[in-house]
CSV table of C-alpha atoms in Angstrom, one decimal:
chain,number,residue,atom,x,y,z
A,115,UNK,CA,-26.3,19.1,-33.7
A,116,UNK,CA,-24.8,21.1,-30.9
A,117,UNK,CA,-21.3,20.5,-32.3
A,118,UNK,CA,-22.3,21.7,-35.7
A,119,UNK,CA,-23.7,24.9,-34.3
A,120,UNK,CA,-20.5,25.7,-32.4
A,121,UNK,CA,-18.4,24.8,-35.5
A,122,UNK,CA,-20.6,27.1,-37.6
A,123,UNK,CA,-19.6,30.1,-35.5
A,124,UNK,CA,-15.9,29.3,-35.5
A,125,UNK,CA,-15.7,27.8,-32.0
A,126,UNK,CA,-12.1,26.9,-31.1
A,127,UNK,CA,-11.9,23.4,-29.7
A,128,UNK,CA,-8.2,23.3,-29.0
A,129,UNK,CA,-6.9,26.6,-27.8
A,130,UNK,CA,-3.3,25.5,-27.7
A,131,UNK,CA,-3.4,24.3,-31.3
A,132,UNK,CA,-5.0,27.6,-32.4
A,133,UNK,CA,-2.4,29.5,-30.5
A,134,UNK,CA,0.4,27.6,-32.3
A,135,UNK,CA,-1.2,28.2,-35.6
A,136,UNK,CA,-1.5,31.9,-35.0
A,137,UNK,CA,2.2,32.0,-34.1
A,138,UNK,CA,3.1,29.9,-37.1
A,139,UNK,CA,1.2,32.3,-39.4
A,140,UNK,CA,3.0,35.2,-37.7
A,141,UNK,CA,6.3,33.5,-38.4
A,142,UNK,CA,5.3,33.0,-42.1
A,143,UNK,CA,4.6,36.7,-42.3
A,144,UNK,CA,8.0,37.5,-40.7
A,145,UNK,CA,9.7,35.3,-43.3
A,146,UNK,CA,7.9,36.9,-46.2
A,147,UNK,CA,9.1,40.3,-45.0
A,148,UNK,CA,12.6,39.3,-43.9
A,149,UNK,CA,13.5,36.3,-46.0
A,150,UNK,CA,14.3,34.0,-43.0
A,151,UNK,CA,12.7,32.5,-39.9
A,152,UNK,CA,15.5,33.4,-37.5
A,153,UNK,CA,13.6,35.8,-35.2
A,154,UNK,CA,15.8,37.1,-32.5
A,155,UNK,CA,14.6,37.3,-28.9
A,156,UNK,CA,16.4,40.6,-28.8
A,157,UNK,CA,14.4,42.1,-31.6
A,158,UNK,CA,12.2,44.6,-29.8
A,159,UNK,CA,9.4,44.5,-32.4
A,160,UNK,CA,9.3,40.7,-32.5
A,161,UNK,CA,10.4,39.7,-29.0
A,162,UNK,CA,7.4,37.5,-28.4
A,163,UNK,CA,7.7,35.8,-31.7
A,164,UNK,CA,11.5,35.3,-31.1
A,165,UNK,CA,10.7,33.6,-27.8
A,166,UNK,CA,8.1,31.3,-29.6
A,167,UNK,CA,10.7,30.4,-32.2
A,168,UNK,CA,13.2,29.6,-29.5
A,169,UNK,CA,10.6,27.4,-27.8
A,170,UNK,CA,10.0,25.5,-31.0
A,171,UNK,CA,13.7,24.7,-31.2
A,172,UNK,CA,13.7,23.5,-27.6
A,173,UNK,CA,10.7,21.3,-28.1
A,174,UNK,CA,12.3,19.8,-31.2
A,175,UNK,CA,15.5,19.1,-29.4
A,176,UNK,CA,13.6,17.5,-26.5
A,177,UNK,CA,11.7,15.3,-29.1
A,178,UNK,CA,8.3,16.5,-27.8
A,179,UNK,CA,7.1,18.2,-31.0
A,180,UNK,CA,4.5,16.5,-33.2
A,181,UNK,CA,5.6,15.4,-36.6
A,182,UNK,CA,2.9,17.6,-38.1
A,183,UNK,CA,4.4,20.7,-36.6
A,184,UNK,CA,7.9,19.7,-37.6
A,185,UNK,CA,6.7,19.3,-41.2
A,186,UNK,CA,5.0,22.6,-41.2
A,187,UNK,CA,8.1,24.4,-39.9
A,188,UNK,CA,10.3,22.5,-42.4
A,189,UNK,CA,8.1,23.6,-45.3
A,190,UNK,CA,9.0,27.3,-44.6
A,191,UNK,CA,12.7,26.6,-44.2
A,192,UNK,CA,12.9,26.7,-40.4
A,193,UNK,CA,16.4,26.2,-39.1
A,194,UNK,CA,16.5,23.9,-36.1
A,195,UNK,CA,20.1,24.4,-35.0
A,196,UNK,CA,21.5,27.8,-35.6
A,197,UNK,CA,25.1,26.8,-34.6
A,198,UNK,CA,25.1,23.9,-37.1
A,199,UNK,CA,23.6,26.2,-39.8
A,200,UNK,CA,26.2,28.9,-39.1
A,201,UNK,CA,29.1,26.3,-39.2
A,202,UNK,CA,27.9,24.9,-42.5
A,203,UNK,CA,27.5,28.3,-44.1
A,204,UNK,CA,31.0,29.2,-43.1
A,205,UNK,CA,32.4,25.9,-44.3
A,206,UNK,CA,30.7,26.4,-47.7
A,207,UNK,CA,32.2,29.8,-47.9
A,208,UNK,CA,35.6,28.3,-47.2
A,209,UNK,CA,35.1,25.7,-49.9
A,210,UNK,CA,34.2,28.4,-52.4
A,211,UNK,CA,37.3,30.4,-51.3
A,212,UNK,CA,39.5,27.4,-51.9
A,213,UNK,CA,37.9,26.7,-55.3
A,214,UNK,CA,38.7,30.2,-56.3
A,215,UNK,CA,42.1,30.6,-54.7
A,216,UNK,CA,43.5,27.1,-54.5
A,217,UNK,CA,44.1,27.2,-50.8
A,218,UNK,CA,42.3,27.7,-47.4
A,219,UNK,CA,44.7,30.3,-46.0
């Protein structure tokens, strides 16, 4: 009965998980407003969120992030490796240029 009473008033059992969810929700709002999830750590208005995003990438690279969190971030189009993503975008632009112009020069 004690657990039910605490649950009924919204007691938070896992503060770290609640903290992660709050930041994830903030990232979703950022994406809705900006069209992407690449929050810069140099963005004065979103500096804290940018640091959180960077930490998620680090946790993923170190293989210490739960599959559930990976899936949640994947569902909103989170980019795990900005360098790879940038390279692929530029490569695709080069391919489009070649298709239109017949060369890569």
